[in-house]
Amino acid sequence: MDNKKFDAIKEALEKDLVDVQDIKELNELKVKYLGKKGLITELNSEIKNIPNEDKKDFGLKVNELRNQFNEYYEMQKEKLDLEELNKRLENETIDISLPATRINLGAPNILEKLIEEVEEVFLSMGYDVVDGPEIEEDKYNFEMLNIPKGHPARDAQDTFYVEGEEILLRSQTSPVQVRTMLKGEGKVPIRMICPGKTYRRDDDDASHSHQFMQIEGLLVDKDISLSHLKGTMDVLFKRLFGNNVETRFRPSYYQFTEPSVEVDITCVNCHGKGCNVCKNTGWVTVVGAGVVHPNVLRMSGYDPNVWSGFAFGFGAERLAMLKYDINDIRTFYNADLRETNTFDREDEE
Ligand code: DAH
């Protein structure tokens, strides 16, 4: 064989190897030299034309060339693979020095949070949480609660009239008692609370708001007395403010309960010692309540000789103000998120 051909192939290979730019070209070279019809492969078939005495040498040379190519191929492949990986990593890097988009996480409304806590306490005692309309009829807001037209008790609950004298924004959540009893159609027991917005024609100041939140409660069953009410209030306030809190009843007057009481709790600010929150009495009044008046039961279809019940109502803001040490009711109704966030964080500490 012509050694010339061998030398030409070797020379071409060395030149090709220097020019290789990437993996694709490297693989093409492999085919060109070692493929089925590759130049080095073809050299093998030349062996038969070589004189016997030179066959061995020629074979060794061809093998050496193949080994050189393979060695080079492996080395280059490793190098090119690495280069490609680095290039990819470079292109895919994320610039972590860019400022992230700030997401303002909301905090639950503090009043809603308190209402939910109250709901949980009553749900655990088997009560339903019900809803009632904010635009209410005089009949439910007053008359069926034993407050007839012209009754002086209406003066303290002057509200906003929507249409004539019959349709108004409810001044209390107590009408939901009536609606629940009418819907219950004489079925017992009734155990419900109703949180919701209420309205009065008040001038807004630190302790008055023309719109506020009440939570109403009603239980109707057999042989219900003030002691059931006392136990229920005890559970509520211990769960809200801790086991050291005590409750007491003071006589009061509401048209729809008889007897009526004010429920006081030991001042959560000074724990009964006396401070400006409790006006140095050690107690704060938080609930109006009583045993449901026979007239109210009768008007809503429950025979007062068979059934009895207790009812209560309180302002959600008042409790939230005590719990979160807020001294202005308007805090709940301005849209300053800093307040909500602050109280939320304090609560979690
Ligand atoms: N509705 C009363 C008010 O707004 C609060 C109240 C007192 C509700 C006694 C009741 C109750 O259910 O029995 O002042």
Coordinates of C-alpha atoms and ligand atoms in Angstrom, one line a residue:
M1 CA 0.0 0.0 0.0
D2 CA 1.0 3.4 -0.5
N3 CA 2.2 4.9 2.7
K4 CA 1.4 8.1 0.9
K5 CA -2.3 7.5 1.4
F6 CA -1.8 6.8 5.1
D7 CA 0.2 9.9 5.5
A8 CA -2.4 12.0 3.7
I9 CA -5.2 10.7 5.9
K10 CA -3.1 11.3 9.0
E11 CA -2.3 14.8 7.9
A12 CA -6.0 15.6 7.1
L13 CA -7.1 14.2 10.4
E14 CA -4.6 16.4 12.4
K15 CA -5.9 19.4 10.5
D16 CA -9.5 18.5 11.0
L17 CA -9.0 18.0 14.7
V18 CA -7.6 21.5 15.2
D19 CA -10.7 23.0 13.5
V20 CA -13.3 21.3 15.6
Q21 CA -15.6 23.9 17.1
D22 CA -18.4 21.9 18.8
I23 CA -19.8 18.5 19.7
K24 CA -21.7 18.3 16.4
E25 CA -18.5 18.8 14.3
L26 CA -16.6 16.3 16.5
N27 CA -19.3 13.7 15.9
E28 CA -19.2 14.4 12.2
L29 CA -15.4 13.8 12.3
K30 CA -16.0 10.4 14.0
V31 CA -18.2 9.4 11.1
K32 CA -15.7 10.7 8.6
Y33 CA -12.8 8.7 10.0
L34 CA -14.2 5.8 12.0
G35 CA -17.6 5.3 10.3
K36 CA -18.5 2.3 8.2
K37 CA -17.0 4.0 5.1
G38 CA -14.6 6.1 7.2
L39 CA -11.1 6.9 6.1
I40 CA -9.4 5.0 8.8
T41 CA -11.8 2.1 8.4
E42 CA -11.0 2.0 4.7
L43 CA -7.3 1.8 5.5
N44 CA -8.0 -1.6 7.1
S45 CA -9.3 -2.9 3.8
E46 CA -6.1 -1.8 2.1
I47 CA -4.2 -4.4 4.1
K48 CA -4.8 -7.1 1.5
N49 CA -2.7 -5.0 -1.0
I50 CA 0.2 -4.8 1.3
P51 CA 3.2 -7.1 0.9
N52 CA 3.3 -9.7 3.6
E53 CA 6.4 -8.5 5.3
D54 CA 4.9 -5.0 5.7
K55 CA 1.4 -6.1 6.8
K56 CA 2.2 -6.2 10.5
D57 CA 3.7 -2.7 10.6
F58 CA 0.9 -1.2 8.5
G59 CA -1.7 -2.8 10.8
L60 CA 0.0 -1.4 13.9
K61 CA 0.1 2.1 12.4
V62 CA -3.5 2.0 11.4
N63 CA -4.4 0.8 15.0
E64 CA -2.3 3.5 16.5
L65 CA -4.0 6.1 14.4
R66 CA -7.5 4.8 15.5
N67 CA -6.4 4.9 19.1
Q68 CA -5.1 8.4 18.8
F69 CA -8.3 9.5 17.3
N70 CA -10.4 7.8 20.0
E71 CA -8.3 9.3 22.7
Y72 CA -8.6 12.7 21.2
Y73 CA -12.3 12.2 20.7
E74 CA -12.9 11.4 24.4
M75 CA -10.8 14.3 25.5
Q76 CA -12.4 16.8 23.2
K77 CA -15.9 15.6 24.0
E78 CA -15.4 16.1 27.7
K79 CA -14.0 19.6 27.1
L80 CA -16.8 20.6 24.7
D81 CA -19.5 19.2 26.9
L82 CA -18.2 21.2 29.8
E83 CA -18.1 24.4 27.7
E84 CA -21.7 23.8 26.6
L85 CA -22.8 23.3 30.2
N86 CA -21.1 26.5 31.3
K87 CA -22.7 28.4 28.5
R88 CA -26.1 27.2 29.4
L89 CA -25.6 28.0 33.1
E90 CA -24.5 31.4 32.2
N91 CA -27.6 32.1 30.1
E92 CA -29.9 30.7 32.7
T93 CA -28.7 32.6 35.8
I94 CA -31.3 34.6 37.6
D95 CA -30.3 38.0 38.6
I96 CA -31.1 37.9 42.3
S97 CA -30.0 41.4 42.8
L98 CA -33.3 42.7 41.4
P99 CA -35.7 43.8 44.1
A100 CA -38.6 41.4 44.5
T101 CA -42.2 42.6 44.1
R102 CA -43.5 43.6 47.5
I103 CA -46.8 41.8 48.3
N104 CA -48.9 43.4 51.0
L105 CA -50.4 40.6 53.0
G106 CA -53.8 41.5 54.4
A107 CA -54.7 41.0 58.0
P108 CA -58.1 39.9 59.2
N109 CA -60.4 42.8 60.2
I110 CA -60.1 43.0 64.0
L111 CA -63.9 43.2 64.5
E112 CA -64.5 40.2 62.3
K113 CA -61.9 38.3 64.3
L114 CA -63.7 39.0 67.5
I115 CA -67.1 38.0 66.0
E116 CA -65.6 34.8 64.8
E117 CA -64.3 34.0 68.2
V118 CA -67.7 34.6 69.7
E119 CA -69.3 32.4 67.0
E120 CA -66.9 29.6 67.8
V121 CA -67.9 29.7 71.5
F122 CA -71.6 29.5 70.7
L123 CA -71.2 26.9 67.9
S124 CA -69.4 24.7 70.4
M125 CA -72.5 25.0 72.6
G126 CA -74.9 23.9 69.8
Y127 CA -76.1 27.4 68.6
D128 CA -76.7 28.3 65.0
V129 CA -75.3 31.5 63.5
V130 CA -78.1 33.2 61.6
D131 CA -78.5 36.3 59.5
G132 CA -81.2 39.0 59.4
P133 CA -81.9 42.0 57.1
E134 CA -80.3 45.4 57.9
I135 CA -83.3 47.1 56.3
E136 CA -86.0 46.1 58.7
E137 CA -89.7 46.7 59.3
D138 CA -90.9 48.7 62.3
K139 CA -93.0 45.6 63.2
Y140 CA -89.9 43.4 63.8
N141 CA -87.5 46.1 65.1
F142 CA -90.0 47.4 67.7
E143 CA -93.6 46.2 67.8
M144 CA -93.1 42.4 68.1
L145 CA -90.4 43.1 70.7
N146 CA -93.1 44.6 72.9
I147 CA -92.2 48.2 72.0
P148 CA -95.5 49.6 70.6
K149 CA -95.7 52.9 68.7
G150 CA -95.3 55.9 71.0
H151 CA -93.3 53.9 73.6
P152 CA -90.6 56.1 75.2
A153 CA -88.0 53.4 74.7
R154 CA -88.1 54.2 71.0
D155 CA -86.4 57.6 71.7
A156 CA -83.1 55.9 72.7
Q157 CA -83.1 53.9 69.5
D158 CA -83.9 56.6 66.9
T159 CA -82.6 55.4 63.6
F160 CA -82.7 56.0 59.8
Y161 CA -86.0 55.7 58.0
V162 CA -85.9 54.3 54.5
E163 CA -89.5 54.6 53.5
G164 CA -92.2 56.4 55.5
E165 CA -92.3 55.3 59.1
E166 CA -92.4 51.5 58.6
I167 CA -89.1 50.7 56.8
L168 CA -85.9 51.5 58.7
L169 CA -82.3 50.5 59.3
R170 CA -82.5 48.2 62.2
S171 CA -81.4 49.9 65.5
Q172 CA -80.7 46.5 67.1
T173 CA -80.2 42.9 66.1
S174 CA -83.1 41.9 68.4
P175 CA -85.6 41.7 65.5
V176 CA -83.8 38.6 64.4
Q177 CA -85.1 36.9 67.6
V178 CA -88.6 37.5 66.3
R179 CA -87.8 36.3 62.8
T180 CA -86.1 33.2 64.1
M181 CA -89.1 32.3 66.3
L182 CA -91.6 32.9 63.4
K183 CA -89.5 30.7 61.1
G184 CA -89.2 28.1 63.9
E185 CA -93.0 27.7 63.8
G186 CA -93.1 26.6 67.4
K187 CA -90.3 24.1 67.1
V188 CA -87.8 23.9 70.0
P189 CA -85.1 24.2 71.1
I190 CA -84.1 27.5 69.5
R191 CA -80.4 28.3 70.0
M192 CA -79.1 31.1 67.8
I193 CA -76.8 34.0 67.7
C194 CA -76.9 36.7 65.1
P195 CA -74.0 39.1 64.5
G196 CA -74.7 42.0 62.3
K197 CA -74.7 45.7 61.5
T198 CA -77.0 48.1 63.4
Y199 CA -77.7 51.8 63.0
R200 CA -78.7 54.7 65.2
R201 CA -79.1 58.4 64.7
D202 CA -76.1 59.2 66.9
D203 CA -73.5 61.9 66.4
D204 CA -70.1 60.0 66.0
D205 CA -67.6 60.5 68.8
A206 CA -65.1 58.3 70.6
S207 CA -67.8 56.1 72.0
H208 CA -70.7 56.5 69.5
S209 CA -71.0 55.5 65.9
H210 CA -74.1 55.8 63.7
Q211 CA -73.2 52.3 62.5
F212 CA -72.0 49.5 64.8
M213 CA -72.1 45.8 65.3
Q214 CA -74.3 43.8 67.6
I215 CA -74.4 40.2 68.5
E216 CA -77.8 38.9 69.4
G217 CA -78.5 35.6 71.2
L218 CA -81.7 33.7 71.8
L219 CA -82.4 30.4 73.5
V220 CA -86.0 29.0 73.8
D221 CA -86.7 25.7 75.5
K222 CA -88.5 24.4 78.6
D223 CA -87.8 25.7 82.1
I224 CA -85.2 28.2 81.1
S225 CA -84.1 30.6 83.9
L226 CA -81.6 33.4 84.6
S227 CA -79.1 30.7 85.9
H228 CA -78.8 29.2 82.4
L229 CA -78.1 32.7 81.1
K230 CA -75.5 33.2 83.8
G231 CA -73.7 30.0 83.0
T232 CA -73.7 30.8 79.3
M233 CA -72.3 34.3 79.9
D234 CA -69.6 32.8 82.1
V235 CA -68.5 30.4 79.4
L236 CA -68.4 33.1 76.8
F237 CA -66.3 35.6 78.8
K238 CA -63.9 33.0 80.2
R239 CA -63.3 31.8 76.7
L240 CA -62.8 35.3 75.3
F241 CA -60.8 36.9 78.2
G242 CA -59.4 34.0 80.3
N243 CA -60.5 31.9 83.2
N244 CA -59.9 34.6 85.8
V245 CA -62.7 36.8 84.4
E246 CA -65.9 36.8 86.5
T247 CA -69.5 37.8 85.5
R248 CA -72.2 39.4 87.5
F249 CA -75.8 40.4 86.9
R250 CA -77.4 43.8 87.8
P251 CA -81.1 44.4 87.5
S252 CA -82.1 46.4 84.4
Y253 CA -85.1 47.0 82.1
Y254 CA -85.8 46.0 78.6
Q255 CA -89.2 45.8 77.0
F256 CA -88.7 42.4 75.6
T257 CA -87.2 40.6 78.6
E258 CA -88.6 40.2 82.2
P259 CA -86.6 40.1 84.4
S260 CA -83.9 42.1 82.6
V261 CA -80.2 42.3 83.5
E262 CA -77.0 44.0 82.7
V263 CA -74.1 41.6 82.5
D264 CA -70.8 43.0 83.9
I265 CA -67.4 41.4 83.8
T266 CA -64.4 42.0 85.9
C267 CA -62.3 44.8 84.3
V268 CA -59.9 43.1 81.9
N269 CA -57.6 46.1 82.1
C270 CA -57.0 46.2 85.9
H271 CA -58.4 42.7 86.8
G272 CA -60.9 44.3 89.2
K273 CA -58.5 46.6 91.1
G274 CA -60.0 49.8 89.6
C275 CA -58.7 52.0 86.7
N276 CA -60.0 54.6 84.2
V277 CA -61.5 51.9 81.9
C278 CA -63.8 50.6 84.6
K279 CA -64.2 54.1 86.3
N280 CA -62.6 52.6 89.4
T281 CA -65.4 50.1 90.0
G282 CA -63.5 47.0 88.9
W283 CA -66.4 46.0 86.6
V284 CA -67.4 46.8 83.1
T285 CA -70.9 46.4 81.6
V286 CA -70.8 44.4 78.4
V287 CA -74.2 42.8 77.7
G288 CA -78.0 43.5 78.0
A289 CA -80.0 40.4 78.6
G290 CA -82.9 38.7 80.4
V291 CA -85.6 36.1 80.3
V292 CA -87.8 36.5 77.2
H293 CA -91.0 38.4 77.9
P294 CA -94.2 36.3 77.6
N295 CA -95.6 38.9 75.2
V296 CA -92.7 38.4 72.8
L297 CA -93.0 34.6 72.9
R298 CA -96.7 34.8 72.4
M299 CA -96.5 37.2 69.5
S300 CA -94.1 34.9 67.7
G301 CA -96.2 31.8 68.2
Y302 CA -94.7 30.2 71.3
D303 CA -97.0 29.6 74.3
P304 CA -95.3 31.3 77.3
N305 CA -97.0 28.8 79.6
V306 CA -95.1 26.0 78.0
W307 CA -91.9 27.6 76.7
S308 CA -89.4 29.9 78.2
G309 CA -86.1 31.4 77.0
F310 CA -83.3 33.9 77.6
A311 CA -82.0 36.5 75.2
F312 CA -79.0 38.8 75.1
G313 CA -77.4 41.4 73.0
F314 CA -74.1 43.2 73.0
G315 CA -71.9 45.5 71.0
A316 CA -69.0 43.8 69.2
E317 CA -66.9 47.0 69.2
R318 CA -67.2 47.3 73.0
L319 CA -65.7 43.9 73.4
A320 CA -63.0 44.5 70.8
M321 CA -62.1 47.8 72.4
L322 CA -61.6 46.0 75.8
K323 CA -59.7 43.1 74.3
Y324 CA -57.4 45.2 72.1
D325 CA -57.2 48.3 74.4
I326 CA -58.7 50.6 71.8
N327 CA -60.2 53.8 73.1
D328 CA -62.0 55.2 70.1
I329 CA -64.8 53.4 68.3
R330 CA -64.0 55.3 65.1
T331 CA -60.8 53.2 64.8
F332 CA -63.0 50.4 63.4
Y333 CA -64.5 52.5 60.7
N334 CA -61.6 54.5 59.3
A335 CA -59.7 52.8 56.5
D336 CA -56.2 53.0 58.1
L337 CA -54.6 49.6 57.5
R338 CA -51.8 50.4 60.0
E339 CA -54.3 50.0 62.8
T340 CA -55.6 46.6 61.7
N341 CA -52.0 45.4 61.1
T342 CA -50.8 46.6 64.5
F343 CA -53.6 44.9 66.4
D344 CA -53.2 41.8 64.4
R345 CA -49.6 41.5 65.2
E346 CA -50.1 42.3 68.9
D347 CA -52.6 39.5 69.1
E348 CA -50.2 36.9 67.7
E349 CA -47.4 37.7 70.1
Ligands
DAH1 N1 -81.2 45.2 71.9 C1 -80.6 45.8 73.1 C2 -79.9 47.1 72.8 O1 -79.6 47.3 71.6 C3 -79.7 44.8 73.7 C4 -80.4 43.6 74.3 C5 -80.9 43.7 75.6 C6 -80.7 42.5 73.6 C7 -81.6 42.6 76.2 C8 -81.4 41.4 74.1 C9 -81.8 41.5 75.4 O2 -81.7 40.3 73.4 O3 -82.5 40.4 75.9 O4 -79.7 47.8 73.7

